[in-house]
Short mmCIF file of N, CA and C in Angstrom, two decimals:
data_model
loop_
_atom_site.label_atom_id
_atom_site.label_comp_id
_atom_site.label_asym_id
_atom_site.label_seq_id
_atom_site.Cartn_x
_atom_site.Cartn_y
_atom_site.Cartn_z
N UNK A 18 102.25 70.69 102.44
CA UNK A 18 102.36 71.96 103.13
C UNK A 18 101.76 73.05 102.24
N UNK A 19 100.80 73.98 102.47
CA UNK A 19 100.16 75.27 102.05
C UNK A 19 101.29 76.23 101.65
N UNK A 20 101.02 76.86 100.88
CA UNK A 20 101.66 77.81 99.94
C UNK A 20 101.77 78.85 101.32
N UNK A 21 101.11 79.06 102.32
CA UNK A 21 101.42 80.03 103.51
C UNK A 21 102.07 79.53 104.90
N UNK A 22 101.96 78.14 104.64
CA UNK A 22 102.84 77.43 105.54
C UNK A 22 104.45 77.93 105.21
N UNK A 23 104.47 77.74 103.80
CA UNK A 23 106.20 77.43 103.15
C UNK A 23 106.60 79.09 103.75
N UNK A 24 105.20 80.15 103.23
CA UNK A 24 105.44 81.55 103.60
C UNK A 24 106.09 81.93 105.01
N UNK A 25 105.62 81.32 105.86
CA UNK A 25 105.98 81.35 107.07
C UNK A 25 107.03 80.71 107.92
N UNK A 26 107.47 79.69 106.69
CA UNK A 26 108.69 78.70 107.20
C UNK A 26 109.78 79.68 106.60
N UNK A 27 109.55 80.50 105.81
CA UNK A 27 109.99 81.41 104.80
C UNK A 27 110.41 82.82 105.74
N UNK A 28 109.83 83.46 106.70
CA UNK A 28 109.97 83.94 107.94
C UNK A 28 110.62 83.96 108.54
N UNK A 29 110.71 82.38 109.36
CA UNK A 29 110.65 81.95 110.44
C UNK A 29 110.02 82.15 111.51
N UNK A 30 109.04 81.57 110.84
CA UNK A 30 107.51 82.14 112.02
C UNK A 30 106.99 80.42 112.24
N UNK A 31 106.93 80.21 113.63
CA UNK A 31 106.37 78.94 113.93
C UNK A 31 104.74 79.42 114.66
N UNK A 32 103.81 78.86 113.60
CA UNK A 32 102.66 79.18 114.17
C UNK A 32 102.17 78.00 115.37
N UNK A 33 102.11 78.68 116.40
CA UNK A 33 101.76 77.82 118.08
C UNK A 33 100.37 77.32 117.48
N UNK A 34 99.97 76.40 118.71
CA UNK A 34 99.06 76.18 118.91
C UNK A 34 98.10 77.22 119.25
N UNK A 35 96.16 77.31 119.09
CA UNK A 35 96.02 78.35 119.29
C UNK A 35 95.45 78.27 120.44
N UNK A 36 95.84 79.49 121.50
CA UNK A 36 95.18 79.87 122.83
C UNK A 36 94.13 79.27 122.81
N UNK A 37 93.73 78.58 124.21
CA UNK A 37 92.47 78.06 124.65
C UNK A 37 91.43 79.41 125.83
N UNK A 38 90.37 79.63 125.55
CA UNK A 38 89.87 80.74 126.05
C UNK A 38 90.21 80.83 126.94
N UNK A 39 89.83 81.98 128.45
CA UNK A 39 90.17 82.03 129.56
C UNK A 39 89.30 82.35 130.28
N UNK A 40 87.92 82.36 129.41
CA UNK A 40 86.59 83.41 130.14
C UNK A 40 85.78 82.63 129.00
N UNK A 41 84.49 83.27 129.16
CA UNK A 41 83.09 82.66 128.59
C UNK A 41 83.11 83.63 126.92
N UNK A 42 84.38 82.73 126.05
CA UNK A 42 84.34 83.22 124.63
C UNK A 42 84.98 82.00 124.09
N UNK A 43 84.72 82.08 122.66
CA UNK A 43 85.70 80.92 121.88
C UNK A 43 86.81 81.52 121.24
N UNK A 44 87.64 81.16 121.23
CA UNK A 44 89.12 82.03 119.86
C UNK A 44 88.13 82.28 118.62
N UNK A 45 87.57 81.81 118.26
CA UNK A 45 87.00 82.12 116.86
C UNK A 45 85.40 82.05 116.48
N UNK A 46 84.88 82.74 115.23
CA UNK A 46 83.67 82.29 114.97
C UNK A 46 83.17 82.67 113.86
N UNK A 47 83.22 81.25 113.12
CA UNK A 47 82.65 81.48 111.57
C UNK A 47 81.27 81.93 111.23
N UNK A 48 81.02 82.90 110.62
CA UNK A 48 79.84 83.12 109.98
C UNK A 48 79.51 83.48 108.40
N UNK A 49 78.81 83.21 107.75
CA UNK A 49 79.32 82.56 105.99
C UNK A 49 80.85 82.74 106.01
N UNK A 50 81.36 83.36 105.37
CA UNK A 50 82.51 82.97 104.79
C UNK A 50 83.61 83.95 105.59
N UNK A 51 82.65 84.60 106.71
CA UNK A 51 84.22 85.03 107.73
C UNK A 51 84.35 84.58 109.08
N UNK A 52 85.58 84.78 109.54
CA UNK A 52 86.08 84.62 110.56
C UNK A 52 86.33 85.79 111.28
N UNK A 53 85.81 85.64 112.59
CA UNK A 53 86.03 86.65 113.84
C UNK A 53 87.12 86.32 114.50
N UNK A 54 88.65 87.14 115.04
CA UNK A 54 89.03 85.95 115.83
C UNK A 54 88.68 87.12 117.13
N UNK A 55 88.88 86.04 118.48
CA UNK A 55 88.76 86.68 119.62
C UNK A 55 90.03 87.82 119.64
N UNK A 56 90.31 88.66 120.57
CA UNK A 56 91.31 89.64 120.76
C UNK A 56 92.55 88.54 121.25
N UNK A 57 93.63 88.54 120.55
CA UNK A 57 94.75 87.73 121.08
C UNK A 57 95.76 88.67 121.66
N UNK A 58 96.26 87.76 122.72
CA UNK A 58 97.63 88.87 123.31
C UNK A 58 99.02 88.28 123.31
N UNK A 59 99.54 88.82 124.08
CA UNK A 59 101.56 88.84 123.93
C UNK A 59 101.44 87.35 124.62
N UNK A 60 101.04 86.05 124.30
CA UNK A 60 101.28 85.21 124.88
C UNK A 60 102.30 84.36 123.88
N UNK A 61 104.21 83.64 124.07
CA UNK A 61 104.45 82.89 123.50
C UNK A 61 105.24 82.01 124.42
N UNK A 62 104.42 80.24 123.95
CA UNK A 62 104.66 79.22 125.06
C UNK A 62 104.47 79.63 125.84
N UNK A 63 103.14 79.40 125.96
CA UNK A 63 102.41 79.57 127.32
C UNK A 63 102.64 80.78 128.43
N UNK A 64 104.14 81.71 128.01
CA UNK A 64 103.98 83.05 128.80
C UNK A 64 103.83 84.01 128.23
N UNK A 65 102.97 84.88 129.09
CA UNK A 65 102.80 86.54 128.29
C UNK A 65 104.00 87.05 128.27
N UNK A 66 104.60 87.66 127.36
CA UNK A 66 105.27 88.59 126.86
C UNK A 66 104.66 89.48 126.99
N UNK A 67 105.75 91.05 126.75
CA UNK A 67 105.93 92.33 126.63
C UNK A 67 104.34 92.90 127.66
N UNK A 68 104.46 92.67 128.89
CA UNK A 68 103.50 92.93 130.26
C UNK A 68 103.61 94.14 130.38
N UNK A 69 102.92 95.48 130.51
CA UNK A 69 103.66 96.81 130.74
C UNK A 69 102.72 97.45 129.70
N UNK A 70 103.11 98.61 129.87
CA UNK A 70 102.71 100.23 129.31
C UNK A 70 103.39 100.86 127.59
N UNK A 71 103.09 101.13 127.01
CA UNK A 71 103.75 101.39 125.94
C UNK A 71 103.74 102.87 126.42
N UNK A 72 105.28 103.38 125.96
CA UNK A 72 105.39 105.06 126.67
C UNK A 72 105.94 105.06 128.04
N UNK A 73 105.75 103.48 128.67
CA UNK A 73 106.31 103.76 130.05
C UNK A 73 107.42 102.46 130.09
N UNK A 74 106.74 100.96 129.61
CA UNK A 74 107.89 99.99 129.89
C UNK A 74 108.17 99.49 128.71
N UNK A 75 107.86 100.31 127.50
CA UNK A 75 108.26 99.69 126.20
C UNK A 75 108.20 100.92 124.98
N UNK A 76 108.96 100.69 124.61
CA UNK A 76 109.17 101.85 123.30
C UNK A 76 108.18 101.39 122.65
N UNK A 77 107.89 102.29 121.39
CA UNK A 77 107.09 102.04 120.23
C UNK A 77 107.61 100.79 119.69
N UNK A 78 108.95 100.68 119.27
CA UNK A 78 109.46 99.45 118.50
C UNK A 78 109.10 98.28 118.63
N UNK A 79 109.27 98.18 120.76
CA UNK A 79 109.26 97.30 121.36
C UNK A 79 107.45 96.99 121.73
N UNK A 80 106.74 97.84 121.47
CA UNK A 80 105.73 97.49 121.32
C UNK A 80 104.51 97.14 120.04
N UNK A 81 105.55 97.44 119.04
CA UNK A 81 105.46 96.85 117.92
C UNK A 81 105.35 95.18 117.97
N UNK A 82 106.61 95.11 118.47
CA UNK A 82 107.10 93.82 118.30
C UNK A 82 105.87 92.87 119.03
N UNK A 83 105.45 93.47 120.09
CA UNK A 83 103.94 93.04 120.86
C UNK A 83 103.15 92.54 119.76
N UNK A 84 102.88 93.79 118.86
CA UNK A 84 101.61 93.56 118.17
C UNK A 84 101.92 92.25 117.27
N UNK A 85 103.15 92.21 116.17
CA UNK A 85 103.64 91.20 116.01
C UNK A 85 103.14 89.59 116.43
N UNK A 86 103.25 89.84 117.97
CA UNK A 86 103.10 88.44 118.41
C UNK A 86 102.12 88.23 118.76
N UNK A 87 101.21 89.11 118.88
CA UNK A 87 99.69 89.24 119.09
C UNK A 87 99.23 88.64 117.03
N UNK A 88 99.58 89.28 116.19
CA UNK A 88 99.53 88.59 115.13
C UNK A 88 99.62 87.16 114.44
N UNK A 89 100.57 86.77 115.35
CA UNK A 89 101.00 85.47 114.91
C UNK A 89 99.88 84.55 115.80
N UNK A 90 99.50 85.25 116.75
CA UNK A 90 98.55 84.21 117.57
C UNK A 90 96.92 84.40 116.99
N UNK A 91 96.85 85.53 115.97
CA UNK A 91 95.78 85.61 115.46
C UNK A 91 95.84 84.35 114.35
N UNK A 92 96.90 84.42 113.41
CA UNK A 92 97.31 83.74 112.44
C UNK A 92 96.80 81.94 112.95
N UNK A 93 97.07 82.01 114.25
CA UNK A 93 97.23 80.75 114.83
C UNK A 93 95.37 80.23 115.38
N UNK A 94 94.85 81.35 115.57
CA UNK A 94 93.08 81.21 115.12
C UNK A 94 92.58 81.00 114.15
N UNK A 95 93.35 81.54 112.90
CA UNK A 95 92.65 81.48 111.45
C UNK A 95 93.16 80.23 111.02
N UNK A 96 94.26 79.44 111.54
CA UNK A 96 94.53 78.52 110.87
C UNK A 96 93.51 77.27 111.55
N UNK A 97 93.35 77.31 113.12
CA UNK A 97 92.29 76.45 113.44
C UNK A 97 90.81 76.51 112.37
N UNK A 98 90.70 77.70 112.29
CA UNK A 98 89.25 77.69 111.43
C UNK A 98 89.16 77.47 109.94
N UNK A 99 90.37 76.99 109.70
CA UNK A 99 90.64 76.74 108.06
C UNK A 99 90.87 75.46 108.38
N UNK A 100 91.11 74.69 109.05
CA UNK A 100 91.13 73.32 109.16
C UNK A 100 92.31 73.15 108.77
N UNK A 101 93.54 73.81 109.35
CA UNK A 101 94.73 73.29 109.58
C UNK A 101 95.24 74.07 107.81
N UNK A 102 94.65 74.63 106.70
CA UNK A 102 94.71 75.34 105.76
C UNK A 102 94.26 76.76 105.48
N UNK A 103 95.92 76.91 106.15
CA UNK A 103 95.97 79.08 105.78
C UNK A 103 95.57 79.30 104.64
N UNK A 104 95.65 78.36 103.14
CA UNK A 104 95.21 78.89 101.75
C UNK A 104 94.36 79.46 101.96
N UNK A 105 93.80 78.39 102.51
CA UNK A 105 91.89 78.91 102.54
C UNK A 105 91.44 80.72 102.94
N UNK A 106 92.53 81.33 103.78
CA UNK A 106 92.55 82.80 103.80
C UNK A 106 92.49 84.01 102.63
N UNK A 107 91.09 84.16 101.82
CA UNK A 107 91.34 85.01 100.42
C UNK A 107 91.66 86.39 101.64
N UNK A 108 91.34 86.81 102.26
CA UNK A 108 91.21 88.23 102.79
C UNK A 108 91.35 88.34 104.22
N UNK A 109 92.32 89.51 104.59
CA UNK A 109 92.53 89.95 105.99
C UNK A 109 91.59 90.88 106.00
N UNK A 110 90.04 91.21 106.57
CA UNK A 110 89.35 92.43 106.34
C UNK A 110 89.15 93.40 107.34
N UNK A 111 89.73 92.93 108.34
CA UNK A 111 89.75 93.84 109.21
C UNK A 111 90.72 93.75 110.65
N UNK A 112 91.46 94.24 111.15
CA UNK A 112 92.07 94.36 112.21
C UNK A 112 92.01 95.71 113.45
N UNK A 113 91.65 95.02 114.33
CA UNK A 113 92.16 95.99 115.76
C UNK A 113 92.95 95.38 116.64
N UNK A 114 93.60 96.94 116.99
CA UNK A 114 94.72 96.90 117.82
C UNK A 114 94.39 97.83 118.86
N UNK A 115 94.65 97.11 119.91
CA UNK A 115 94.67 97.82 121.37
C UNK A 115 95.57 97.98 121.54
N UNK A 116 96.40 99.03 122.31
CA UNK A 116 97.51 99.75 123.04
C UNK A 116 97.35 99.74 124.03
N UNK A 117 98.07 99.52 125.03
CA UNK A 117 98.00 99.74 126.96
C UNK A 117 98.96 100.72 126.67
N UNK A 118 98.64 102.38 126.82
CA UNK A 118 100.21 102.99 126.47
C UNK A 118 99.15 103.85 128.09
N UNK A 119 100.32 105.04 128.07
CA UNK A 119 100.21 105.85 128.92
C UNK A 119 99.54 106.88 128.59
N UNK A 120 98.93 108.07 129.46
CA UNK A 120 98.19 108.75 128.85
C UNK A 120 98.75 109.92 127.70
N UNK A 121 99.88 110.06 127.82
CA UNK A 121 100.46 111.12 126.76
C UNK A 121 100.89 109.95 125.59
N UNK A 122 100.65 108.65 125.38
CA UNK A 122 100.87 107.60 124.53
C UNK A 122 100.37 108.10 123.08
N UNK A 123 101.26 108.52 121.74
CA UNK A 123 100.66 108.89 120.82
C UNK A 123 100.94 108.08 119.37
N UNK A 124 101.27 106.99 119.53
CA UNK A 124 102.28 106.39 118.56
C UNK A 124 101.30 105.07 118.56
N UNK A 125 99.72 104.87 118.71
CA UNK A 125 99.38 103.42 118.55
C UNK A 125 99.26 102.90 117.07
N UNK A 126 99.29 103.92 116.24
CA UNK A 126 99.18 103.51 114.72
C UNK A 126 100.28 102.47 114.44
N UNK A 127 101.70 103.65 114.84
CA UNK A 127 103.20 102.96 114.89
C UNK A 127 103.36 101.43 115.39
N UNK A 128 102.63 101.10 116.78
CA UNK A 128 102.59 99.75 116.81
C UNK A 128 101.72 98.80 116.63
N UNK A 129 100.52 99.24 115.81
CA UNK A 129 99.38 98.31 115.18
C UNK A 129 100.16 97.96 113.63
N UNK A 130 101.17 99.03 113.55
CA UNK A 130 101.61 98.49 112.13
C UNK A 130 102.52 96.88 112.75
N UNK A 131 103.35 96.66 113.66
CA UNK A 131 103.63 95.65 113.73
C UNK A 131 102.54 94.06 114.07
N UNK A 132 101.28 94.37 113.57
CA UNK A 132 100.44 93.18 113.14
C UNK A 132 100.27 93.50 111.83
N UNK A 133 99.89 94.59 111.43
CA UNK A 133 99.83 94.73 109.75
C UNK A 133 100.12 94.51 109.07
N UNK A 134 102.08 94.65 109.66
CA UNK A 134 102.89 94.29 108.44
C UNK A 134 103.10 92.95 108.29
N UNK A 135 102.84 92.24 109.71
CA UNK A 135 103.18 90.80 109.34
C UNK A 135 101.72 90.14 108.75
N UNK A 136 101.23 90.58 108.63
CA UNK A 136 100.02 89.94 107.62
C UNK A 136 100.43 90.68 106.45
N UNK A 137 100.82 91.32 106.00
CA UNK A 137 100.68 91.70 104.46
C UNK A 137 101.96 90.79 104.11
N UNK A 138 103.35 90.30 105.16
CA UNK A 138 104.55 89.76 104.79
C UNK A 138 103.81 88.19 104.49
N UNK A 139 102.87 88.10 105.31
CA UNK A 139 102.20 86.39 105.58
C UNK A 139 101.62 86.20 104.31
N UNK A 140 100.37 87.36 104.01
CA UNK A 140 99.23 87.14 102.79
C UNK A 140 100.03 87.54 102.08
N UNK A 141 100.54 88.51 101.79
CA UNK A 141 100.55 89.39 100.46
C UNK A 141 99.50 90.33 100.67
N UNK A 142 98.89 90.50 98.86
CA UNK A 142 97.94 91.48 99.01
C UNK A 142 96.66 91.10 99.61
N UNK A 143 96.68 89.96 99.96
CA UNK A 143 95.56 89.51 100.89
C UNK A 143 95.27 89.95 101.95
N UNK A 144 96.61 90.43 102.43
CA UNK A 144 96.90 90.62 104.13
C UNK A 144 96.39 92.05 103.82
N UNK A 145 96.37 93.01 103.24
CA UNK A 145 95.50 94.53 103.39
C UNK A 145 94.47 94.69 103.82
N UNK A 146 93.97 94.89 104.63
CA UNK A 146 93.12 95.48 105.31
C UNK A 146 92.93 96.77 106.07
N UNK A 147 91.51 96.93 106.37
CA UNK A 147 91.05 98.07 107.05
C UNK A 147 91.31 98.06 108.64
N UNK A 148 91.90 98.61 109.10
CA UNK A 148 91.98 98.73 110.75
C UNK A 148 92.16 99.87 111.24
N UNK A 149 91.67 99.68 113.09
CA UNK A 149 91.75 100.50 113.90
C UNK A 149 92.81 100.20 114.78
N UNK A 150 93.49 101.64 115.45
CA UNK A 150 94.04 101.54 116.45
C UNK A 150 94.15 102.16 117.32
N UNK A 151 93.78 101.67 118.66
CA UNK A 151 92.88 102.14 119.95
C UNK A 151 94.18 102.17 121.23
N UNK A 152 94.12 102.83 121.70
CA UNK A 152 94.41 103.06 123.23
C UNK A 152 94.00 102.93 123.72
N UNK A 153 94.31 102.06 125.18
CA UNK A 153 93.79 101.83 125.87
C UNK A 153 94.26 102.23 127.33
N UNK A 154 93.74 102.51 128.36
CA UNK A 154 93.74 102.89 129.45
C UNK A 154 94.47 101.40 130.76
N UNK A 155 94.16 100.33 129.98
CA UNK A 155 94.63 99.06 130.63
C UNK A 155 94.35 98.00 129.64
N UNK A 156 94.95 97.07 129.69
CA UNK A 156 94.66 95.60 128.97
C UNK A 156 94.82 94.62 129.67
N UNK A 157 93.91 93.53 129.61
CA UNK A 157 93.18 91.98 130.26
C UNK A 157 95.53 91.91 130.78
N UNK A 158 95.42 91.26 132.03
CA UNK A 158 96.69 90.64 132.24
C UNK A 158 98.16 91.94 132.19
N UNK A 159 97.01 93.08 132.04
CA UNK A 159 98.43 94.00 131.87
C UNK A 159 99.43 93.76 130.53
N UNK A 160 98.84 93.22 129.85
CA UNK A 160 99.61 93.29 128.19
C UNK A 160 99.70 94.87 127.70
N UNK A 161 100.60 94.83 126.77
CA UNK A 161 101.03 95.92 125.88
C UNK A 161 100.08 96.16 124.90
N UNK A 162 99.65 95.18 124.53
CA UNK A 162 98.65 94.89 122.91
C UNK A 162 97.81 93.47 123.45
N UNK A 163 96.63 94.14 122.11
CA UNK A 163 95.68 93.11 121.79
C UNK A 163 95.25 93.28 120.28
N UNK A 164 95.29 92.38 119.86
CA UNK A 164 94.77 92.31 118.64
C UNK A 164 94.20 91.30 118.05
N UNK A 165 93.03 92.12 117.15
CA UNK A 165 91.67 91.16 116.56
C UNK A 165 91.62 91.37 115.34
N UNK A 166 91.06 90.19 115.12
CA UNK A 166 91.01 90.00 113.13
C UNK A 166 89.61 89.34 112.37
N UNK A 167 89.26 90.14 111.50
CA UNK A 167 88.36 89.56 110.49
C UNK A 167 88.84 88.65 109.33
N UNK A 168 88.77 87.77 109.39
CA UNK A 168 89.11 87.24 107.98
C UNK A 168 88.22 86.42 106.89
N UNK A 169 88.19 86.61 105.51
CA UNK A 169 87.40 86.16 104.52
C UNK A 169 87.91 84.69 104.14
N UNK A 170 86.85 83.61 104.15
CA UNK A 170 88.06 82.28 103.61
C UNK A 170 87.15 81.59 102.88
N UNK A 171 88.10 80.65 102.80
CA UNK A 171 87.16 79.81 101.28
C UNK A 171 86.23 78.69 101.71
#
């Protein structure tokens, strides 16, 4: 077991299997030494979670907790492209976060931190990175969040 496996058993974070596309994209795509992942959403076992508006059917907290699980399903791309080895992750380099909030919605920083933080709890100082966080007017399936990741690996 990987030193980020134990991290995560360490959690209690069970990383799923990762989403199979739903449209004309792949979850992932290596180019030298990074990884793209596709935008992942509130999906766990096979149902979407947290469906709705941030500002209208979910607090900040609770749409935190979105981004969160939008994280763990990123986590769950990077580990396909490491060949079943999270070590292999030197660097989180970049993250976006989409918001489905409402239009007076002003708090998307507040819930892009709930993917942030669970990569910096996952990597360490690995997990730091540069990100954006976007509002959005609607999201694919009516999700709360989406979130995408760059990552550097070995």
């Amino acid at each position: 077991m990987s030193a980020i496996d134990n991290r995560l058993k360490e959690l209690g974070i069970e990383v799923p299997v990762p989403a199979k596309p739903v449209a004309n994209y792949v979850g992932w795509v290596k180019t030298g030494n990074l990884v793209f992942t596709a935008g992942q959403v509130t999906l766990k076992d096979g149902k979407l979670e947290y469906v709705g508006k941030a500002g209208a059917d979910f607090t900040t907290e609770d749409a935190s907790k979105a981004a969160r699980l939008c994280a763990i399903n990123v986590i769950a791309q990077l580990k396909d492209a490491c060949g079943g080895n999270l070590d292999r992750v030197k660097r989180i380099v970049k993250v976006v976060g989409f918001v489905n909030g409402t239009p007076e919605f002003k708090e998307h920083p507040k819930v892009v931190n709930g993917a942030s933080d669970l990569f910096v709890e996952v990597f360490g100082d690995k997990g730091k990175h540069a990100r954006s966080a976007v509002g959005a007017g609607s999201l694919p399936l009516n999700v709360a969040v989406e979130v995408e990741a760059v990552a550097e690996i070995e």
